[in-house]
Amino acid sequence: MSAPSTPRALDTFLTPRHQALWGDVDAFADQEIRPLVTRMEAAPGRVDRKVARLLATRGWYGVTVPRASGGMQAGNVAKTVLVHRLARVSGAAAAILQAGLIPVAALLHFGDKRQRTNLLPAVSEGRVLLSIAVTEPDQGGHIGGMTTAAEWDGKAWVLTGAKAHIGNSHIADLHIVVARTAPPGTRTSQALTAFLVADDRRGVTRDRYASAFGLHGFSFGRIGFDRVRISPEDVLGEVGQGFAVAQSSSILYGRPNLAAVSLGLHEAAFDATTQYVDHRPRYQGMLSDIGVVRDRLGAMAARLHMARILTYHAVDMLDQGVPCDDQLIAAKTISHEAAVDSGRDAMELHGASALANSGQIARVWRDMQTTYAPAGTGEVQRLRLAQAALREQRPRPTPDDEIDHIPWSVYFADRLRHVEPDPTAV
Ligand SMILES: Cc1cc2nc3c(=O)[nH]c(=O)nc-3n(C[C@H](O)[C@H](O)[C@H](O)COP(=O)(O)OP(=O)(O)OC[C@H]3O[C@@H](n4cnc5c(N)ncnc54)[C@H](O)[C@@H]3O)c2cc1C
C-alpha cells in the first residue's frame, strides 16, 4: 500500500486502514484516472466506460457491502475517502463511483434475501453497475409529483414514463426505478414503489447522450420506459415503499457522496491556486507576496478546513450508528457552497489563464456547479434543516410529520449495524 499523507485535522475520523486506503486511491487516481481526464474533456458528449470498469476492478462499488456478500464492509468514512480523493483528480470519475453507490444503499436497506444474494456480490465484484432513477423531466426535486407509473396487469407490473438526469444513465446494467403505483390522492409516502429494471429489458430506451456543462465522461441523462414488464420478484422493498427507498438512499448515501465530490474539487482548486500564485512573478516577487492575494487564499483555506471537518464528521457519525441526517444534509449543502465560493476565488486569482476551456481550473469550476442539484438542491436541504429545527421547538406532531421526516439514520440503525465497518477491512 502507498504511504498515506492525510490532514492531521482528520485524525479523529481516519483509522490507519482509512489512511492506507487514502494512499491507495490517490495512487490509483494519479496513475489510472489522470491520464484519461484529457480524453474525457476533449469529447464532452462522449460517455466514458473505461473509468467505470477500472473502478470495478478495485471492488469499490462494494465498499459498504458486508463481507459475507462479497463486499469490503469498510463503511461510510471509507466510502467518503474514495469519492473525495477521486474527485481531486476527476469530478467525472468520482461522479461515476458515487452514482453507482447510492443504489447500493437502497439494495442494502430494502433488498430481500434473494435480491441481496443475487445482486450484492455481483455489484461488489463490478459485474453489475447500478443506477437509481427517481427524477423526472417535469417534477424535478418534487418526488411526489412524479408521473412515471407502474400498473399491475394480473401477471406483471407494466412500467411507463421517463426519468431525467440519472447518474450513469448510459452505462448502468440495472436501474432502481421509482414509479407511482397508487391512484392520485394517495399520500406520497405510500404512493410509490421501487423496481429493479435490467437495462436490456424490452421497452427501456435512452436518447443519445448530450454534452453537459461539466463532468465530461460521466452520463446523467434520460431513460425512457415504454410498457416495460417487471416481475413481482423485482419489486425492491414493499409495494408503496418507493418514497422511503428514494429518500433514505439519497440522505444516507447521496448527500455525503456529493459532499465528498465537492470536497475533492475544492481541494483541486485550492492546490492549483496556491501553486499558481506562488509561482507567478509580480513586481520583485510573486503574486503570493501581495496581501490581498493572501487574504483570498486564506479564505479558501478556511472554507476547505470547514468542509473537510463537516463531511468527515457526518459520515463518522453514520458509521457510529448515531442519528445524523441533519449533519449529512448540512455537509452536502455547505461543502458545495464552500467549493463554489473558493472556485470563484480560484478562477479570479488565475486571471485570464483560467478561461482556457482545456485548463484544469475551468474544468474544476464547471464540475463544481454540478454538485448543486443532485441529492437535493440547496433550498431543499435548507428546508429540511429548518423543519428539523422547528420540530425541536414544537415537539407535538404537525401535519407534515409523516415519513418524510423520519431520520433515516435512526430508522435504519439496526440494519446499519449489520454493515457496521469491519475494523480489519480495507
Ligand atoms: C450531476 C447530476 C447527477 C444526478 N443524478 C441523479 C440520479 O442518479 N438519480 C436521480 O433520480 N436524479 C439525479 N439527478 C437529478 C437531481 O436529483 C435533480 O436535479 C434535483 O432533484 C433537482 O431537480 P431539478 O434539477 O429538476 O430542479 P427543480 O426541482 O426543478 O428545482 C429548480 C429550482 O427551484 C428550487 N426549488 C424547487 N423546489 C423548491 C421548494 N419546494 N422550495 C424552494 N425552492 C425550490 C430548487 O432549489 C432549484 O433552485 C442528478 C442531477 C445532476 C445534476
CSV table of C-alpha atoms and ligand atoms in Angstrom, one decimal:
chain,number,residue,atom,x,y,z
A,1,MET,CA,0.0,0.0,0.0
A,2,SER,CA,1.1,3.6,-0.7
A,3,ALA,CA,2.4,5.8,2.1
A,4,PRO,CA,-0.6,8.0,3.2
A,5,SER,CA,-0.5,11.7,3.7
A,6,THR,CA,-3.7,12.7,5.3
A,7,PRO,CA,-4.6,16.1,7.0
A,8,ARG,CA,-4.0,16.0,10.8
A,9,ALA,CA,-7.4,17.5,11.3
A,10,LEU,CA,-9.0,14.3,10.1
A,11,ASP,CA,-7.0,12.0,12.5
A,12,THR,CA,-10.1,11.7,14.7
A,13,PHE,CA,-12.0,10.1,11.9
A,14,LEU,CA,-9.4,8.1,10.0
A,15,THR,CA,-8.1,4.8,11.2
A,16,PRO,CA,-4.7,3.5,9.9
A,17,ARG,CA,-6.8,1.5,7.4
A,18,HIS,CA,-8.6,4.6,6.2
A,19,GLN,CA,-5.2,6.3,5.8
A,20,ALA,CA,-3.9,3.3,3.8
A,21,LEU,CA,-7.0,3.4,1.6
A,22,TRP,CA,-6.4,7.2,1.1
A,23,GLY,CA,-2.9,6.4,-0.2
A,24,ASP,CA,-4.2,3.7,-2.5
A,25,VAL,CA,-6.9,5.8,-4.1
A,26,ASP,CA,-4.5,8.7,-4.6
A,27,ALA,CA,-2.1,6.4,-6.3
A,28,PHE,CA,-4.9,4.9,-8.4
A,29,ALA,CA,-6.3,8.3,-9.3
A,30,ASP,CA,-2.9,9.6,-10.3
A,31,GLN,CA,-1.8,6.6,-12.3
A,32,GLU,CA,-5.0,5.3,-13.9
A,33,ILE,CA,-7.5,8.2,-14.0
A,34,ARG,CA,-5.4,11.3,-14.5
A,35,PRO,CA,-4.2,10.2,-18.0
A,36,LEU,CA,-7.9,9.8,-19.0
A,37,VAL,CA,-9.0,13.2,-18.0
A,38,THR,CA,-7.7,15.0,-21.1
A,39,ARG,CA,-9.5,12.5,-23.3
A,40,MET,CA,-12.8,12.9,-21.4
A,41,GLU,CA,-12.5,16.7,-21.6
A,42,ALA,CA,-11.8,16.6,-25.3
A,43,ALA,CA,-15.0,14.8,-26.1
A,44,PRO,CA,-17.7,16.3,-23.7
A,45,GLY,CA,-20.6,14.4,-25.2
A,46,ARG,CA,-18.8,11.0,-25.1
A,47,VAL,CA,-19.8,8.7,-22.2
A,48,ASP,CA,-16.7,7.1,-20.8
A,49,ARG,CA,-16.9,3.4,-19.9
A,50,LYS,CA,-13.3,2.7,-19.1
A,51,VAL,CA,-13.3,4.6,-15.8
A,52,ALA,CA,-16.3,2.6,-14.5
A,53,ARG,CA,-14.5,-0.6,-15.5
A,54,LEU,CA,-11.3,0.5,-13.7
A,55,LEU,CA,-13.3,1.3,-10.6
A,56,ALA,CA,-15.0,-2.1,-10.8
A,57,THR,CA,-11.7,-3.9,-10.8
A,58,ARG,CA,-10.9,-2.4,-7.4
A,59,GLY,CA,-14.1,-3.7,-5.9
A,60,TRP,CA,-15.0,-0.1,-4.7
A,61,TYR,CA,-18.7,-0.4,-5.6
A,62,GLY,CA,-18.8,-2.8,-2.7
A,63,VAL,CA,-17.1,-0.5,-0.2
A,64,THR,CA,-20.1,-0.6,2.2
A,65,VAL,CA,-21.4,-4.1,1.3
A,66,PRO,CA,-20.9,-6.7,4.0
A,67,ARG,CA,-18.0,-9.1,3.6
A,68,ALA,CA,-20.4,-12.0,3.6
A,69,SER,CA,-22.0,-10.6,0.4
A,70,GLY,CA,-18.6,-10.1,-1.3
A,71,GLY,CA,-18.0,-6.5,-0.3
A,72,MET,CA,-15.3,-4.6,1.6
A,73,GLN,CA,-17.5,-3.8,4.6
A,74,ALA,CA,-15.3,-0.7,5.1
A,75,GLY,CA,-18.1,1.7,6.0
A,76,ASN,CA,-19.1,5.3,5.2
A,77,VAL,CA,-15.8,7.0,6.1
A,78,ALA,CA,-14.0,4.7,3.7
A,79,LYS,CA,-16.7,5.4,1.0
A,80,THR,CA,-16.0,9.2,1.5
A,81,VAL,CA,-12.3,8.7,1.2
A,82,LEU,CA,-12.8,7.0,-2.2
A,83,VAL,CA,-15.2,9.6,-3.6
A,84,HIS,CA,-13.3,12.6,-2.2
A,85,ARG,CA,-9.8,11.6,-3.4
A,86,LEU,CA,-11.1,10.6,-6.8
A,87,ALA,CA,-12.8,14.0,-7.2
A,88,ARG,CA,-9.5,15.7,-6.5
A,89,VAL,CA,-8.3,14.3,-9.8
A,90,SER,CA,-11.5,13.9,-11.8
A,91,GLY,CA,-15.0,15.0,-10.8
A,92,ALA,CA,-16.4,12.7,-13.5
A,93,ALA,CA,-14.7,9.6,-12.1
A,94,ALA,CA,-15.9,10.5,-8.6
A,95,ALA,CA,-19.4,11.0,-10.0
A,96,ILE,CA,-19.4,7.6,-11.7
A,97,LEU,CA,-18.5,5.9,-8.5
A,98,GLN,CA,-20.8,7.9,-6.3
A,99,ALA,CA,-23.8,7.4,-8.6
A,100,GLY,CA,-23.2,3.7,-8.6
A,101,LEU,CA,-23.0,3.7,-4.8
A,102,ILE,CA,-26.3,5.4,-4.0
A,103,PRO,CA,-28.4,2.5,-5.2
A,104,VAL,CA,-26.3,0.2,-3.1
A,105,ALA,CA,-27.9,1.8,-0.1
A,106,ALA,CA,-31.3,1.0,-1.5
A,107,LEU,CA,-30.3,-2.6,-2.0
A,108,LEU,CA,-28.7,-3.0,1.4
A,109,HIS,CA,-31.7,-1.5,3.2
A,110,PHE,CA,-34.6,-2.8,1.2
A,111,GLY,CA,-33.4,-5.8,-0.7
A,112,ASP,CA,-35.0,-9.2,0.2
A,113,LYS,CA,-32.8,-12.1,0.8
A,114,ARG,CA,-32.9,-13.3,-2.8
A,115,GLN,CA,-32.1,-9.9,-4.2
A,116,ARG,CA,-29.3,-9.3,-1.8
A,117,THR,CA,-27.8,-12.8,-2.5
A,118,ASN,CA,-28.1,-12.3,-6.3
A,119,LEU,CA,-27.0,-8.8,-6.6
A,120,LEU,CA,-24.6,-7.7,-3.8
A,121,PRO,CA,-21.8,-10.0,-4.8
A,122,ALA,CA,-22.2,-9.0,-8.5
A,123,VAL,CA,-22.2,-5.3,-7.6
A,124,SER,CA,-19.1,-5.7,-5.3
A,125,GLU,CA,-17.2,-7.6,-8.0
A,126,GLY,CA,-18.1,-4.9,-10.5
A,127,ARG,CA,-20.1,-7.3,-12.8
A,128,VAL,CA,-23.3,-5.2,-12.3
A,129,LEU,CA,-23.3,-1.4,-12.2
A,130,LEU,CA,-26.4,0.2,-10.7
A,131,SER,CA,-28.3,3.4,-11.2
A,132,ILE,CA,-31.1,4.9,-9.2
A,133,ALA,CA,-33.8,6.7,-11.3
A,134,VAL,CA,-36.1,9.0,-9.4
A,135,THR,CA,-36.0,12.4,-11.0
A,136,GLU,CA,-38.3,13.2,-14.0
A,137,PRO,CA,-38.1,16.0,-16.6
A,138,ASP,CA,-41.1,17.9,-15.2
A,139,GLN,CA,-41.2,17.0,-11.5
A,140,GLY,CA,-37.5,17.8,-10.6
A,141,GLY,CA,-36.8,17.5,-6.9
A,142,HIS,CA,-40.5,17.1,-6.0
A,143,ILE,CA,-40.7,13.3,-5.7
A,144,GLY,CA,-44.4,13.3,-5.0
A,145,GLY,CA,-45.1,14.9,-8.4
A,146,MET,CA,-43.8,12.0,-10.5
A,147,THR,CA,-45.9,10.7,-13.3
A,148,THR,CA,-43.9,7.6,-14.3
A,149,ALA,CA,-46.3,4.8,-13.3
A,150,ALA,CA,-46.4,1.0,-13.0
A,151,GLU,CA,-49.7,-0.8,-13.3
A,152,TRP,CA,-50.4,-4.4,-12.2
A,153,ASP,CA,-51.9,-6.3,-15.1
A,154,GLY,CA,-52.6,-9.5,-13.2
A,155,LYS,CA,-49.2,-11.1,-14.0
A,156,ALA,CA,-46.6,-8.3,-14.0
A,157,TRP,CA,-46.1,-4.7,-13.3
A,158,VAL,CA,-46.1,-2.6,-16.5
A,159,LEU,CA,-43.9,0.5,-16.3
A,160,THR,CA,-44.2,3.6,-18.5
A,161,GLY,CA,-42.7,7.0,-18.2
A,162,ALA,CA,-39.3,8.8,-18.4
A,163,LYS,CA,-36.6,9.7,-15.9
A,164,ALA,CA,-34.1,12.6,-16.4
A,165,HIS,CA,-30.6,13.5,-15.2
A,166,ILE,CA,-29.9,9.9,-14.0
A,167,GLY,CA,-26.3,9.3,-12.9
A,168,ASN,CA,-24.7,6.5,-15.0
A,169,SER,CA,-27.8,6.5,-17.2
A,170,HIS,CA,-25.9,5.3,-20.2
A,171,ILE,CA,-23.7,2.7,-18.6
A,172,ALA,CA,-25.6,1.1,-15.8
A,173,ASP,CA,-26.7,-2.6,-16.1
A,174,LEU,CA,-29.6,-2.4,-13.7
A,175,HIS,CA,-31.7,0.6,-12.7
A,176,ILE,CA,-33.6,1.0,-9.5
A,177,VAL,CA,-36.7,2.9,-10.8
A,178,VAL,CA,-39.2,4.6,-8.5
A,179,ALA,CA,-42.6,4.9,-10.0
A,180,ARG,CA,-46.2,5.7,-9.0
A,181,THR,CA,-48.3,2.6,-8.2
A,182,ALA,CA,-51.3,4.1,-6.4
A,183,PRO,CA,-54.2,6.3,-7.6
A,184,PRO,CA,-54.0,10.1,-7.4
A,185,GLY,CA,-54.7,11.4,-3.9
A,186,THR,CA,-52.6,8.7,-2.1
A,187,ARG,CA,-50.0,10.1,0.2
A,188,THR,CA,-46.6,10.2,-1.4
A,189,SER,CA,-45.2,8.1,1.4
A,190,GLN,CA,-47.5,5.2,0.2
A,191,ALA,CA,-48.0,6.0,-3.5
A,192,LEU,CA,-44.6,5.0,-5.0
A,193,THR,CA,-42.8,1.7,-5.5
A,194,ALA,CA,-39.2,0.9,-6.4
A,195,PHE,CA,-38.4,-1.7,-9.1
A,196,LEU,CA,-35.3,-3.4,-10.3
A,197,VAL,CA,-35.2,-2.9,-14.1
A,198,ALA,CA,-32.4,-4.5,-16.2
A,199,ASP,CA,-31.1,-2.1,-18.8
A,200,ASP,CA,-31.6,-4.7,-21.6
A,201,ARG,CA,-35.3,-5.2,-20.9
A,202,ARG,CA,-37.6,-4.6,-23.8
A,203,GLY,CA,-39.0,-1.1,-23.7
A,204,VAL,CA,-36.0,0.6,-21.9
A,205,THR,CA,-34.7,3.4,-24.1
A,206,ARG,CA,-32.2,6.2,-24.0
A,207,ASP,CA,-31.6,9.2,-26.1
A,208,ARG,CA,-28.1,9.8,-27.4
A,209,TYR,CA,-26.2,11.4,-24.5
A,210,ALA,CA,-26.0,15.2,-25.0
A,211,SER,CA,-22.9,17.0,-23.8
A,212,ALA,CA,-23.4,18.7,-20.4
A,213,PHE,CA,-21.8,21.7,-18.7
A,214,GLY,CA,-19.5,19.7,-16.6
A,215,LEU,CA,-18.4,16.2,-15.5
A,216,HIS,CA,-17.4,15.3,-19.0
A,217,GLY,CA,-17.2,11.5,-19.5
A,218,PHE,CA,-20.0,10.9,-16.8
A,219,SER,CA,-23.5,10.3,-18.1
A,220,PHE,CA,-26.5,11.9,-16.3
A,221,GLY,CA,-29.1,11.5,-19.0
A,222,ARG,CA,-32.6,10.4,-19.7
A,223,ILE,CA,-34.1,6.9,-19.6
A,224,GLY,CA,-37.4,6.0,-21.1
A,225,PHE,CA,-39.7,3.1,-20.1
A,226,ASP,CA,-42.3,2.0,-22.6
A,227,ARG,CA,-44.6,-0.7,-21.2
A,228,VAL,CA,-41.6,-2.5,-19.5
A,229,ARG,CA,-42.9,-5.7,-17.9
A,230,ILE,CA,-41.5,-6.3,-14.4
A,231,SER,CA,-42.0,-9.4,-12.4
A,232,PRO,CA,-43.2,-9.1,-8.8
A,233,GLU,CA,-39.9,-10.5,-7.6
A,234,ASP,CA,-38.2,-7.4,-8.9
A,235,VAL,CA,-40.1,-5.0,-6.5
A,236,LEU,CA,-37.5,-3.6,-4.2
A,237,GLY,CA,-39.0,-3.3,-0.7
A,238,GLU,CA,-42.7,-3.4,-0.3
A,239,VAL,CA,-45.2,-2.1,-2.8
A,240,GLY,CA,-45.8,1.5,-1.6
A,241,GLN,CA,-42.3,2.0,-0.1
A,242,GLY,CA,-40.7,3.7,-3.1
A,243,PHE,CA,-40.6,7.1,-1.4
A,244,ALA,CA,-38.7,5.5,1.5
A,245,VAL,CA,-36.3,3.8,-0.9
A,246,ALA,CA,-35.6,7.1,-2.8
A,247,GLN,CA,-35.4,9.4,0.2
A,248,SER,CA,-33.3,7.2,2.5
A,249,SER,CA,-30.7,6.3,0.0
A,250,SER,CA,-30.4,10.0,-1.1
A,251,ILE,CA,-29.9,11.1,2.5
A,252,LEU,CA,-27.7,8.3,3.8
A,253,TYR,CA,-25.5,8.0,0.7
A,254,GLY,CA,-26.4,10.7,-1.8
A,255,ARG,CA,-25.8,13.7,0.5
A,256,PRO,CA,-22.4,12.6,1.8
A,257,ASN,CA,-21.3,11.4,-1.6
A,258,LEU,CA,-22.0,14.8,-3.1
A,259,ALA,CA,-20.3,16.5,-0.1
A,260,ALA,CA,-17.2,14.4,-0.9
A,261,VAL,CA,-17.3,15.2,-4.7
A,262,SER,CA,-17.4,18.9,-3.8
A,263,LEU,CA,-14.6,18.5,-1.3
A,264,GLY,CA,-12.3,16.9,-3.8
A,265,LEU,CA,-13.0,19.6,-6.4
A,266,HIS,CA,-12.5,22.2,-3.7
A,267,GLU,CA,-9.1,20.8,-2.8
A,268,ALA,CA,-8.1,20.7,-6.5
A,269,ALA,CA,-9.0,24.3,-6.9
A,270,PHE,CA,-7.1,25.3,-3.7
A,271,ASP,CA,-3.9,23.3,-4.5
A,272,ALA,CA,-3.8,24.7,-8.1
A,273,THR,CA,-4.3,28.2,-6.9
A,274,THR,CA,-1.7,28.1,-4.2
A,275,GLN,CA,0.8,26.8,-6.7
A,276,TYR,CA,-0.2,29.4,-9.3
A,277,VAL,CA,0.0,32.5,-7.1
A,278,ASP,CA,3.3,31.3,-5.6
A,279,HIS,CA,4.9,30.9,-9.0
A,280,ARG,CA,3.5,33.9,-10.9
A,281,PRO,CA,6.0,36.8,-10.9
A,282,ARG,CA,4.8,40.2,-9.9
A,283,TYR,CA,7.0,43.3,-9.2
A,284,GLN,CA,10.1,42.0,-7.4
A,285,GLY,CA,8.4,38.8,-6.1
A,286,MET,CA,5.4,36.6,-6.7
A,287,LEU,CA,1.6,37.2,-6.6
A,288,SER,CA,1.6,35.3,-3.3
A,289,ASP,CA,3.5,38.2,-1.7
A,290,ILE,CA,0.6,40.6,-2.2
A,291,GLY,CA,-1.6,40.9,0.9
A,292,VAL,CA,-4.9,40.9,-0.9
A,293,VAL,CA,-4.0,37.7,-2.7
A,294,ARG,CA,-3.0,36.1,0.6
A,295,ASP,CA,-6.3,37.2,2.1
A,296,ARG,CA,-8.2,35.4,-0.7
A,297,LEU,CA,-6.0,32.3,-0.4
A,298,GLY,CA,-6.6,32.3,3.4
A,299,ALA,CA,-10.3,32.4,2.9
A,300,MET,CA,-10.1,29.4,0.6
A,301,ALA,CA,-8.1,27.5,3.2
A,302,ALA,CA,-10.6,28.3,5.9
A,303,ARG,CA,-13.5,27.1,3.8
A,304,LEU,CA,-11.6,23.9,2.9
A,305,HIS,CA,-11.0,23.1,6.6
A,306,MET,CA,-14.7,23.6,7.4
A,307,ALA,CA,-15.9,21.5,4.5
A,308,ARG,CA,-13.5,18.7,5.4
A,309,ILE,CA,-14.4,18.5,9.0
A,310,LEU,CA,-18.2,18.7,8.3
A,311,THR,CA,-18.1,16.0,5.7
A,312,TYR,CA,-15.9,13.5,7.6
A,313,HIS,CA,-17.7,14.2,10.9
A,314,ALA,CA,-21.1,13.4,9.4
A,315,VAL,CA,-20.0,10.1,7.8
A,316,ASP,CA,-18.2,9.2,11.0
A,317,MET,CA,-21.5,9.6,12.9
A,318,LEU,CA,-23.2,7.4,10.3
A,319,ASP,CA,-20.5,4.7,10.9
A,320,GLN,CA,-21.0,5.1,14.7
A,321,GLY,CA,-24.7,4.4,14.3
A,322,VAL,CA,-25.9,7.7,15.8
A,323,PRO,CA,-28.6,10.0,14.4
A,324,CYS,CA,-27.0,12.2,11.8
A,325,ASP,CA,-29.4,13.0,8.9
A,326,ASP,CA,-29.1,16.7,9.6
A,327,GLN,CA,-25.3,16.5,9.6
A,328,LEU,CA,-25.3,14.7,6.3
A,329,ILE,CA,-27.7,17.2,4.8
A,330,ALA,CA,-25.6,20.2,6.1
A,331,ALA,CA,-22.4,18.6,4.8
A,332,LYS,CA,-23.8,18.3,1.3
A,333,THR,CA,-25.0,21.9,1.1
A,334,ILE,CA,-22.1,23.5,2.9
A,335,SER,CA,-19.4,21.6,1.1
A,336,HIS,CA,-20.9,22.6,-2.3
A,337,GLU,CA,-21.3,26.2,-1.3
A,338,ALA,CA,-17.8,26.4,0.1
A,339,ALA,CA,-16.3,24.8,-3.0
A,340,VAL,CA,-18.1,27.2,-5.3
A,341,ASP,CA,-17.0,30.2,-3.2
A,342,SER,CA,-13.4,29.0,-3.4
A,343,GLY,CA,-13.9,28.1,-7.1
A,344,ARG,CA,-14.7,31.8,-7.8
A,345,ASP,CA,-11.5,32.8,-5.9
A,346,ALA,CA,-9.6,30.2,-7.9
A,347,MET,CA,-10.9,31.4,-11.2
A,348,GLU,CA,-10.2,35.1,-10.4
A,349,LEU,CA,-6.8,34.5,-9.0
A,350,HIS,CA,-5.8,32.7,-12.2
A,351,GLY,CA,-6.8,35.7,-14.2
A,352,ALA,CA,-7.3,35.2,-17.9
A,353,SER,CA,-5.4,32.0,-17.9
A,354,ALA,CA,-8.4,30.4,-16.0
A,355,LEU,CA,-10.5,30.8,-19.1
A,356,ALA,CA,-8.8,28.3,-21.3
A,357,ASN,CA,-11.5,25.7,-21.8
A,358,SER,CA,-9.0,22.9,-21.7
A,359,GLY,CA,-7.5,24.1,-18.4
A,360,GLN,CA,-7.8,22.4,-15.1
A,361,ILE,CA,-9.4,25.4,-13.3
A,362,ALA,CA,-12.1,25.8,-15.9
A,363,ARG,CA,-12.9,22.0,-15.6
A,364,VAL,CA,-13.0,22.1,-11.8
A,365,TRP,CA,-15.2,25.2,-11.9
A,366,ARG,CA,-17.6,23.6,-14.3
A,367,ASP,CA,-17.7,20.4,-12.3
A,368,MET,CA,-18.4,22.3,-9.1
A,369,GLN,CA,-21.6,23.6,-10.5
A,370,THR,CA,-22.9,20.1,-11.0
A,371,THR,CA,-22.9,19.2,-7.3
A,372,TYR,CA,-25.7,21.7,-6.5
A,373,ALA,CA,-28.7,19.8,-7.9
A,374,PRO,CA,-28.1,16.1,-7.2
A,375,ALA,CA,-29.4,14.6,-3.9
A,376,GLY,CA,-31.4,17.8,-3.3
A,377,THR,CA,-30.7,21.4,-4.2
A,378,GLY,CA,-29.5,23.9,-1.6
A,379,GLU,CA,-33.1,25.1,-1.0
A,380,VAL,CA,-34.3,21.6,-0.4
A,381,GLN,CA,-31.5,20.9,2.1
A,382,ARG,CA,-32.2,24.2,4.0
A,383,LEU,CA,-35.9,23.5,4.1
A,384,ARG,CA,-35.2,20.1,5.7
A,385,LEU,CA,-32.8,21.7,8.2
A,386,ALA,CA,-35.3,24.4,9.1
A,387,GLN,CA,-38.1,21.8,9.5
A,388,ALA,CA,-35.9,19.9,11.9
A,389,ALA,CA,-35.1,23.0,13.9
A,390,LEU,CA,-38.8,24.0,14.1
A,391,ARG,CA,-39.8,20.5,15.2
A,392,GLU,CA,-37.4,20.8,18.1
A,393,GLN,CA,-39.2,23.9,19.2
A,394,ARG,CA,-42.7,22.3,18.7
A,395,PRO,CA,-42.4,18.7,19.8
A,396,ARG,CA,-46.1,18.0,19.3
A,397,PRO,CA,-46.9,16.2,15.9
A,398,THR,CA,-47.6,18.6,13.0
A,399,PRO,CA,-49.4,17.8,9.8
A,400,ASP,CA,-46.2,17.4,7.9
A,401,ASP,CA,-44.8,14.8,10.4
A,402,GLU,CA,-45.0,11.9,8.0
A,403,ILE,CA,-42.4,9.5,6.8
A,404,ASP,CA,-40.6,12.4,5.1
A,405,HIS,CA,-39.3,13.5,8.4
A,406,ILE,CA,-38.1,10.2,10.0
A,407,PRO,CA,-34.3,10.5,10.4
A,408,TRP,CA,-33.2,7.6,8.3
A,409,SER,CA,-30.0,7.2,10.3
A,410,VAL,CA,-32.3,6.3,13.2
A,411,TYR,CA,-34.8,4.2,11.2
A,412,PHE,CA,-32.1,2.0,9.8
A,413,ALA,CA,-29.9,2.0,12.9
A,414,ASP,CA,-30.4,-1.8,13.2
A,415,ARG,CA,-29.7,-2.6,9.6
A,416,LEU,CA,-26.8,-0.1,9.5
A,417,ARG,CA,-25.4,-2.0,12.5
A,418,HIS,CA,-25.4,-5.2,10.3
A,419,VAL,CA,-23.0,-3.4,7.9
A,420,GLU,CA,-21.0,-1.6,10.5
A,421,PRO,CA,-17.4,-1.2,9.3
A,422,ASP,CA,-15.2,-4.1,10.0
A,423,PRO,CA,-12.1,-2.7,11.7
A,424,THR,CA,-9.9,-5.1,9.8
A,425,ALA,CA,-11.5,-4.0,6.4
A,426,VAL,CA,-9.8,-2.1,3.5
B,1,LIG,C1,-24.8,15.5,-11.9
B,1,LIG,C2,-26.2,15.1,-11.5
B,1,LIG,C3,-26.5,13.8,-11.2
B,1,LIG,C4,-27.8,13.4,-10.9
B,1,LIG,N1,-28.0,12.1,-10.6
B,1,LIG,C5,-29.3,11.7,-10.4
B,1,LIG,C6,-29.6,10.3,-10.2
B,1,LIG,O1,-28.7,9.4,-10.2
B,1,LIG,N2,-30.9,9.9,-10.0
B,1,LIG,C7,-31.9,10.8,-10.0
B,1,LIG,O2,-33.0,10.4,-9.8
B,1,LIG,N3,-31.7,12.1,-10.2
B,1,LIG,C8,-30.4,12.6,-10.4
B,1,LIG,N4,-30.1,13.9,-10.6
B,1,LIG,C9,-31.2,14.8,-10.6
B,1,LIG,C10,-31.3,15.7,-9.3
B,1,LIG,O3,-31.8,14.8,-8.3
B,1,LIG,C11,-32.3,16.8,-9.6
B,1,LIG,O4,-31.6,17.7,-10.5
B,1,LIG,C12,-32.7,17.5,-8.4
B,1,LIG,O5,-33.6,16.7,-7.7
B,1,LIG,C13,-33.4,18.8,-8.7
B,1,LIG,O6,-34.4,18.7,-9.7
B,1,LIG,P1,-34.3,19.8,-10.9
B,1,LIG,O7,-32.9,19.9,-11.4
B,1,LIG,O8,-35.3,19.4,-11.9
B,1,LIG,O9,-34.6,21.2,-10.2
B,1,LIG,P2,-36.1,21.7,-9.6
B,1,LIG,O10,-36.6,20.7,-8.6
B,1,LIG,O11,-37.0,22.0,-10.8
B,1,LIG,O12,-35.6,23.0,-9.0
B,1,LIG,C14,-35.3,24.2,-9.7
B,1,LIG,C15,-35.0,25.3,-8.7
B,1,LIG,O13,-36.2,25.5,-7.8
B,1,LIG,C16,-35.9,25.3,-6.5
B,1,LIG,N5,-36.9,24.7,-5.7
B,1,LIG,C17,-37.6,23.5,-6.1
B,1,LIG,N6,-38.5,23.2,-5.2
B,1,LIG,C18,-38.4,24.1,-4.2
B,1,LIG,C19,-39.1,24.3,-3.0
B,1,LIG,N7,-40.1,23.4,-2.6
B,1,LIG,N8,-38.8,25.3,-2.3
B,1,LIG,C20,-37.8,26.2,-2.6
B,1,LIG,N9,-37.1,26.1,-3.8
B,1,LIG,C21,-37.4,25.0,-4.6
B,1,LIG,C22,-34.6,24.4,-6.5
B,1,LIG,O14,-33.9,24.6,-5.3
B,1,LIG,C23,-33.9,24.9,-7.7
B,1,LIG,O15,-33.2,26.1,-7.4
B,1,LIG,C24,-28.8,14.3,-10.9
B,1,LIG,C25,-28.6,15.7,-11.2
B,1,LIG,C26,-27.3,16.0,-11.5
B,1,LIG,C27,-27.0,17.5,-11.9
